[in-house]
Tab-separated table of C-alpha atoms (C1' of nucleotides) in Angstrom:
chain	number	residue	atom	x	y	z
A	9	UNK	CA	119.762	45.181	-43.221
A	10	UNK	CA	118.914	42.705	-40.718
A	11	UNK	CA	118.601	39.208	-42.340
A	12	UNK	CA	115.514	37.542	-40.971
A	13	UNK	CA	117.581	34.685	-40.026
A	14	UNK	CA	115.395	31.201	-39.126
A	15	UNK	CA	112.461	31.775	-38.016
A	16	UNK	CA	112.169	28.856	-35.602
A	17	UNK	CA	108.649	26.904	-35.993
A	18	UNK	CA	107.272	30.035	-37.861
A	19	UNK	CA	106.652	27.549	-40.719
A	20	UNK	CA	105.997	24.126	-38.937
A	21	UNK	CA	104.275	25.328	-36.226
A	22	UNK	CA	106.706	23.609	-33.679
A	23	UNK	CA	106.503	24.745	-29.943
A	24	UNK	CA	108.671	28.018	-29.250
A	25	UNK	CA	109.499	29.293	-26.382
A	26	UNK	CA	108.139	32.568	-26.471
A	27	UNK	CA	105.053	34.061	-25.193
A	28	UNK	CA	103.140	36.184	-27.656
A	29	UNK	CA	103.635	40.284	-27.402
A	30	UNK	CA	100.491	42.438	-25.884
A	31	UNK	CA	101.754	45.414	-26.202
A	32	UNK	CA	104.819	48.028	-27.527
A	33	UNK	CA	107.549	48.422	-25.277
A	34	UNK	CA	109.387	51.587	-24.313
A	35	UNK	CA	111.637	53.448	-26.923
A	36	UNK	CA	115.024	53.038	-26.780
A	37	UNK	CA	115.259	57.707	-26.064
A	38	UNK	CA	112.870	57.200	-23.550
A	39	UNK	CA	114.199	54.361	-21.487
A	40	UNK	CA	117.594	56.662	-21.928
A	41	UNK	CA	115.445	59.368	-20.556
A	42	UNK	CA	114.400	57.673	-17.855
A	43	UNK	CA	117.566	56.128	-17.003
A	44	UNK	CA	119.679	59.025	-16.975
A	45	UNK	CA	116.582	60.547	-14.455
A	46	UNK	CA	116.943	57.100	-12.628
A	47	UNK	CA	120.584	57.337	-12.212
A	48	UNK	CA	120.007	61.169	-10.330
A	49	UNK	CA	118.047	59.645	-7.763
A	50	UNK	CA	120.010	56.246	-7.395
A	51	UNK	CA	122.656	57.145	-4.780
A	52	UNK	CA	121.691	56.875	-1.142
A	53	UNK	CA	123.508	60.836	-0.083
A	54	UNK	CA	121.071	62.280	-2.922
A	55	UNK	CA	117.854	60.255	-1.421
A	56	UNK	CA	119.030	61.542	1.878
A	57	UNK	CA	119.066	65.417	0.723
A	58	UNK	CA	116.253	65.526	-0.903
A	59	UNK	CA	114.581	64.132	1.927
A	60	UNK	CA	116.547	66.613	3.922
A	61	UNK	CA	115.114	69.137	1.574
A	62	UNK	CA	111.387	67.472	1.826
A	63	UNK	CA	111.442	67.936	5.830
A	64	UNK	CA	112.602	71.631	5.739
A	65	UNK	CA	109.555	74.538	6.225
A	66	UNK	CA	108.746	75.123	2.070
A	67	UNK	CA	110.873	71.786	0.613
A	68	UNK	CA	113.098	74.145	1.146
A	69	UNK	CA	116.917	74.416	3.006
A	70	UNK	CA	120.235	76.061	2.267
A	71	UNK	CA	123.483	74.188	1.724
A	72	UNK	CA	124.435	74.763	5.092
A	73	UNK	CA	121.216	72.972	6.381
A	74	UNK	CA	122.649	70.107	4.185
A	75	UNK	CA	126.296	69.658	4.809
A	76	UNK	CA	126.380	68.524	7.901
A	77	UNK	CA	123.462	65.823	8.310
A	78	UNK	CA	124.496	63.448	5.453
A	79	UNK	CA	127.876	63.653	7.255
A	80	UNK	CA	129.593	64.809	3.979
A	81	UNK	CA	132.343	67.526	2.299
A	82	UNK	CA	130.910	70.472	1.273
A	83	UNK	CA	132.212	70.142	-1.835
A	84	UNK	CA	130.318	66.612	-2.474
A	85	UNK	CA	127.462	67.783	-1.201
A	86	UNK	CA	128.052	70.766	-3.610
A	87	UNK	CA	128.441	68.257	-6.472
A	88	UNK	CA	125.294	66.021	-5.229
A	89	UNK	CA	122.564	68.752	-5.909
A	90	UNK	CA	123.555	70.101	-9.063
A	91	UNK	CA	123.285	66.282	-9.580
A	92	UNK	CA	119.977	67.212	-8.630
A	93	UNK	CA	119.703	70.344	-10.430
A	94	UNK	CA	120.101	69.073	-13.338
A	95	UNK	CA	117.855	66.253	-13.388
A	96	UNK	CA	114.965	68.823	-13.014
A	97	UNK	CA	114.166	67.529	-9.521
A	98	UNK	CA	115.468	71.078	-7.412
A	99	UNK	CA	116.172	74.728	-7.994
A	100	UNK	CA	118.545	76.633	-6.918
A	101	UNK	CA	118.144	80.483	-5.712
A	102	UNK	CA	121.026	82.980	-4.342
A	103	UNK	CA	119.899	85.010	-1.501
A	104	UNK	CA	123.015	86.271	-0.430
A	105	UNK	CA	125.211	84.745	0.503
A	106	UNK	CA	122.955	81.466	1.120
A	107	UNK	CA	122.136	79.107	-1.496
A	108	UNK	CA	118.519	77.797	-0.991
A	109	UNK	CA	117.814	74.414	-3.179
A	110	UNK	CA	114.008	73.872	-3.478
A	111	UNK	CA	111.957	70.323	-3.998
A	112	UNK	CA	110.540	70.813	-7.964
A	113	UNK	CA	106.922	70.011	-7.387
A	114	UNK	CA	105.699	66.776	-8.955
A	115	UNK	CA	109.026	65.818	-10.694
A	116	UNK	CA	108.796	62.876	-8.457
A	117	UNK	CA	105.613	61.945	-9.892
A	118	UNK	CA	106.590	62.401	-13.539
A	119	UNK	CA	109.046	59.931	-13.666
A	120	UNK	CA	106.646	57.611	-11.289
A	121	UNK	CA	104.254	58.201	-13.364
A	122	UNK	CA	106.310	56.918	-16.463
A	123	UNK	CA	107.725	53.983	-15.152
A	124	UNK	CA	104.370	52.880	-14.271
A	125	UNK	CA	103.140	53.206	-17.597
A	126	UNK	CA	106.121	52.034	-19.144
A	127	UNK	CA	106.632	48.882	-16.919
A	128	UNK	CA	103.186	47.837	-15.314
A	129	UNK	CA	100.597	45.483	-16.907
A	130	UNK	CA	98.007	46.965	-18.969
A	131	UNK	CA	95.035	45.420	-16.014
B	470	UNK	CA	133.183	64.066	19.731
B	471	UNK	CA	131.646	67.413	17.249
B	472	UNK	CA	132.229	69.956	19.887
B	473	UNK	CA	129.445	73.023	19.125
B	474	UNK	CA	130.658	75.825	17.303
B	475	UNK	CA	129.349	78.981	17.293
B	476	UNK	CA	125.658	78.102	16.816
B	477	UNK	CA	125.487	81.503	14.393
B	478	UNK	CA	122.175	83.734	15.523
B	479	UNK	CA	120.477	81.239	17.894
B	480	UNK	CA	121.787	83.291	21.491
B	481	UNK	CA	121.712	86.600	19.762
B	482	UNK	CA	118.093	85.852	17.556
B	483	UNK	CA	119.978	86.977	14.145
B	484	UNK	CA	118.675	86.026	11.155
B	485	UNK	CA	119.788	82.301	9.880
B	486	UNK	CA	119.812	81.181	6.942
B	487	UNK	CA	117.817	77.754	8.011
B	488	UNK	CA	114.506	76.731	7.599
B	489	UNK	CA	113.096	74.893	10.552
B	490	UNK	CA	112.282	71.068	10.062
B	491	UNK	CA	109.151	69.845	10.355
B	492	UNK	CA	109.102	65.971	9.796
B	493	UNK	CA	112.074	63.650	9.712
B	494	UNK	CA	114.005	62.651	6.753
B	495	UNK	CA	115.360	59.110	5.517
B	496	UNK	CA	117.421	56.702	7.281
B	497	UNK	CA	121.266	55.992	6.439
B	498	UNK	CA	119.771	52.989	5.898
B	499	UNK	CA	116.397	52.654	4.073
B	500	UNK	CA	118.457	55.248	1.883
B	501	UNK	CA	120.938	52.432	0.598
B	502	UNK	CA	118.580	50.042	0.554
B	503	UNK	CA	116.142	52.085	-2.431
B	504	UNK	CA	119.284	53.522	-4.198
B	505	UNK	CA	119.702	49.693	-4.228
B	506	UNK	CA	116.666	49.476	-5.475
B	507	UNK	CA	117.269	52.248	-7.628
B	508	UNK	CA	120.287	51.728	-9.372
B	509	UNK	CA	119.400	48.814	-10.375
B	510	UNK	CA	116.420	50.764	-12.728
B	511	UNK	CA	118.885	53.247	-13.053
B	512	UNK	CA	120.036	52.419	-17.183
B	513	UNK	CA	118.896	51.637	-20.235
B	514	UNK	CA	118.688	48.557	-21.128
B	515	UNK	CA	117.310	46.533	-18.606
B	516	UNK	CA	113.943	49.809	-18.688
B	517	UNK	CA	114.426	48.071	-21.640
B	518	UNK	CA	113.757	44.277	-20.572
B	519	UNK	CA	111.667	45.256	-18.074
B	520	UNK	CA	109.333	46.847	-20.258
B	521	UNK	CA	110.052	43.607	-22.990
B	522	UNK	CA	109.118	41.269	-20.357
B	523	UNK	CA	105.712	43.787	-19.277
B	524	UNK	CA	104.938	43.959	-22.771
B	525	UNK	CA	104.881	39.776	-23.046
B	526	UNK	CA	101.817	37.795	-22.110
B	527	UNK	CA	101.620	37.010	-18.969
B	528	UNK	CA	104.995	39.501	-18.240
B	529	UNK	CA	106.894	36.684	-19.180
B	530	UNK	CA	110.182	36.349	-21.320
B	531	UNK	CA	112.446	33.869	-22.215
B	532	UNK	CA	116.091	34.861	-23.121
B	533	UNK	CA	115.494	34.247	-26.920
B	534	UNK	CA	112.805	37.003	-26.922
B	535	UNK	CA	115.146	40.247	-25.418
B	536	UNK	CA	118.145	39.769	-26.429
B	537	UNK	CA	117.612	40.506	-30.302
B	538	UNK	CA	115.410	43.211	-29.329
B	539	UNK	CA	117.647	45.275	-27.151
B	540	UNK	CA	120.575	44.566	-29.459
B	541	UNK	CA	123.183	43.886	-27.271
B	542	UNK	CA	125.460	40.490	-26.944
B	543	UNK	CA	123.584	37.145	-24.753
B	544	UNK	CA	126.160	37.393	-22.586
B	545	UNK	CA	124.936	41.355	-21.125
B	546	UNK	CA	121.404	40.581	-21.223
B	547	UNK	CA	121.909	37.570	-19.134
B	548	UNK	CA	123.993	40.019	-16.620
B	549	UNK	CA	121.144	42.726	-16.541
B	550	UNK	CA	118.558	39.756	-15.845
B	551	UNK	CA	120.915	38.855	-13.158
B	552	UNK	CA	120.267	41.561	-12.249
B	553	UNK	CA	117.068	42.785	-11.699
B	554	UNK	CA	116.381	39.543	-10.516
B	555	UNK	CA	119.271	40.341	-7.371
B	556	UNK	CA	117.394	43.291	-7.321
B	557	UNK	CA	113.496	41.687	-6.473
B	558	UNK	CA	112.219	43.179	-9.593
B	559	UNK	CA	112.312	39.785	-11.460
B	560	UNK	CA	111.774	36.137	-11.248
B	561	UNK	CA	114.139	33.262	-12.909
B	562	UNK	CA	112.095	30.622	-14.023
B	563	UNK	CA	113.785	27.440	-15.819
B	564	UNK	CA	111.689	25.273	-18.478
B	565	UNK	CA	113.680	22.901	-20.495
B	566	UNK	CA	116.454	24.756	-21.971
B	567	UNK	CA	115.182	27.872	-22.133
B	568	UNK	CA	114.932	30.304	-18.748
B	569	UNK	CA	112.119	32.422	-18.052
B	570	UNK	CA	111.590	35.569	-16.233
B	571	UNK	CA	108.706	37.290	-14.797
B	572	UNK	CA	107.935	39.927	-13.647
B	573	UNK	CA	107.241	40.261	-9.870
B	574	UNK	CA	103.685	41.422	-9.287
B	575	UNK	CA	103.616	44.628	-7.113
B	576	UNK	CA	107.621	45.352	-6.897
B	577	UNK	CA	107.834	48.534	-8.541
B	578	UNK	CA	104.687	50.021	-6.262
B	579	UNK	CA	107.083	49.104	-3.767
B	580	UNK	CA	109.661	51.568	-5.180
B	581	UNK	CA	107.244	54.440	-5.418
B	582	UNK	CA	105.811	54.067	-2.546
B	583	UNK	CA	109.106	54.146	-0.492
B	584	UNK	CA	109.681	57.446	-2.893
B	585	UNK	CA	106.849	59.187	-2.658
B	586	UNK	CA	106.397	58.891	1.117
B	587	UNK	CA	109.977	60.045	2.123
B	588	UNK	CA	110.128	62.470	-0.804
B	589	UNK	CA	107.110	64.271	-0.857
B	590	UNK	CA	105.598	67.063	1.093
B	591	UNK	CA	102.623	65.701	3.906
B	592	UNK	CA	100.458	67.636	2.129
C	1465	DA	C1'	139.360	98.138	1.593
C	1466	DT	C1'	139.490	94.189	3.952
C	1467	DG	C1'	138.548	90.301	5.942
C	1468	DC	C1'	135.266	86.924	6.633
C	1469	DT	C1'	132.345	83.314	4.868
C	1470	DA	C1'	128.733	80.200	1.927
C	1471	DC	C1'	129.952	78.209	-1.906
C	1472	DA	C1'	131.277	76.479	-6.081
C	1473	DT	C1'	134.525	74.598	-9.237
C	1474	DC	C1'	139.184	71.917	-9.981
C	1475	DG	C1'	141.815	68.235	-9.720
C	1476	DA	C1'	143.030	63.732	-8.777
C	1477	DC	C1'	142.141	58.821	-7.028
C	1478	DA	C1'	139.602	54.797	-5.933
C	1479	DC	C1'	136.400	51.920	-7.100
C	1480	DC	C1'	132.044	50.584	-9.517
C	1481	DT	C1'	129.874	49.251	-13.885
C	1482	DA	C1'	127.963	47.779	-18.920
C	1483	DT	C1'	130.182	45.602	-22.458
C	1484	DC	C1'	132.565	42.390	-25.344
C	1485	DT	C1'	134.535	37.987	-26.464
C	1486	DA	C1'	135.825	32.982	-24.804
C	1487	DT	C1'	134.322	29.276	-22.409
C	1488	DA	C1'	131.623	26.420	-19.585
C	1489	DT	C1'	127.269	24.223	-18.590
C	1490	DT	C1'	122.835	22.031	-18.696
C	1491	DG	C1'	119.234	20.211	-21.126
C	1492	DA	C1'	117.367	17.841	-24.943
C	1493	DC	C1'	117.703	14.784	-28.698
C	1494	DA	C1'	119.503	11.144	-32.011
D	1235	DT	C1'	127.059	8.478	-25.710
D	1236	DG	C1'	127.422	12.249	-28.536
D	1237	DT	C1'	126.286	16.806	-30.435
D	1238	DC	C1'	123.416	20.869	-30.594
D	1239	DA	C1'	121.254	25.114	-28.905
D	1240	DA	C1'	119.957	27.926	-25.004
D	1241	DT	C1'	121.750	30.067	-20.701
D	1242	DA	C1'	125.418	31.622	-17.629
D	1243	DT	C1'	130.059	32.337	-16.025
D	1244	DA	C1'	135.188	34.276	-16.322
D	1245	DG	C1'	138.241	37.817	-17.586
D	1246	DA	C1'	139.429	42.247	-19.906
D	1247	DT	C1'	138.537	46.659	-20.609
D	1248	DA	C1'	137.148	51.058	-20.956
D	1249	DG	C1'	134.591	54.895	-19.575
D	1250	DG	C1'	131.572	56.625	-15.337
D	1251	DT	C1'	131.618	58.414	-10.475
D	1252	DG	C1'	131.709	59.305	-5.862
D	1253	DT	C1'	134.340	61.304	-2.674
D	1254	DC	C1'	138.142	64.340	-0.950
D	1255	DG	C1'	141.582	68.329	-0.755
D	1256	DA	C1'	142.618	72.188	-2.557
D	1257	DT	C1'	141.546	76.704	-4.291
D	1258	DG	C1'	138.530	80.166	-6.708
D	1259	DT	C1'	134.529	83.584	-6.041
D	1260	DA	C1'	130.907	86.538	-4.145
D	1261	DG	C1'	128.712	89.211	-1.077
D	1262	DC	C1'	128.583	90.800	3.888
D	1263	DA	C1'	130.546	93.409	7.638
D	1264	DT	C1'	133.287	96.100	10.226
DNA sequence: ATGCTACATCGACACCTATCTATATTGACA
DNA sequence: TGTCAATATAGATAGGTGTCGATGTAGCAT
């Protein structure tokens, strides 16, 4: 239903502010999906949790390894870990009484490559 | 003031849940800084704005180029652009009546390399 | 069975943020 | 100078989110 409203200068050749498009931009759906994943990353507590897990042998750590270093309550840590699992950045595995969280290999690469492909110049 | 509370298994050699640390993790300050920048990226409207600007010739676009494609009000677009400038992802330049926003070259690379260095395995 | 320990869920609260409308500001032009 | 167009700022509001304490759940040990 969008009416074409005064395409300024289009017919008259008047200098317009706009530079021409040279490539397609990200779709609304892709932007939403990327933003959702980035939101999971965009928190200092969650970055520290991911970094702590990455620093552990096998990129694997249990909650008891993580609560004290980040200085947050156990329920809060549990909440953040759930966010990271839901975002596909961690996997959860129960081992007896303990729960181990492990980095998903390549998950970060997927994010950064999407960022690069949509937000950078093609040469 | 933290008292050392029952370092379980430390003396007895009992199997503990925890895997050993093999590397240092991100600092609290670095995590905060990275999260702040990522928050600027973690919004679908801002991702679309960045992508639109990247798709323009010279990675440069004026506000009038951006308002209609993202489908948001002009003040909202202006707000998002300010967030991106404050995050160091865009630069702002006034040209007569119009204002042009330009991608900061390499800004995205800085983010992704920080992510990679803190959150991935060292081989 | 009972209790203990590790972790998750619930409910509440304070704070942040995305969005809008209305208005101000700034520059071009007649 | 006065008007118009492009953009920014202000104020308001609805919804999201990080945090906590309290409580629930599940597995191990005695």
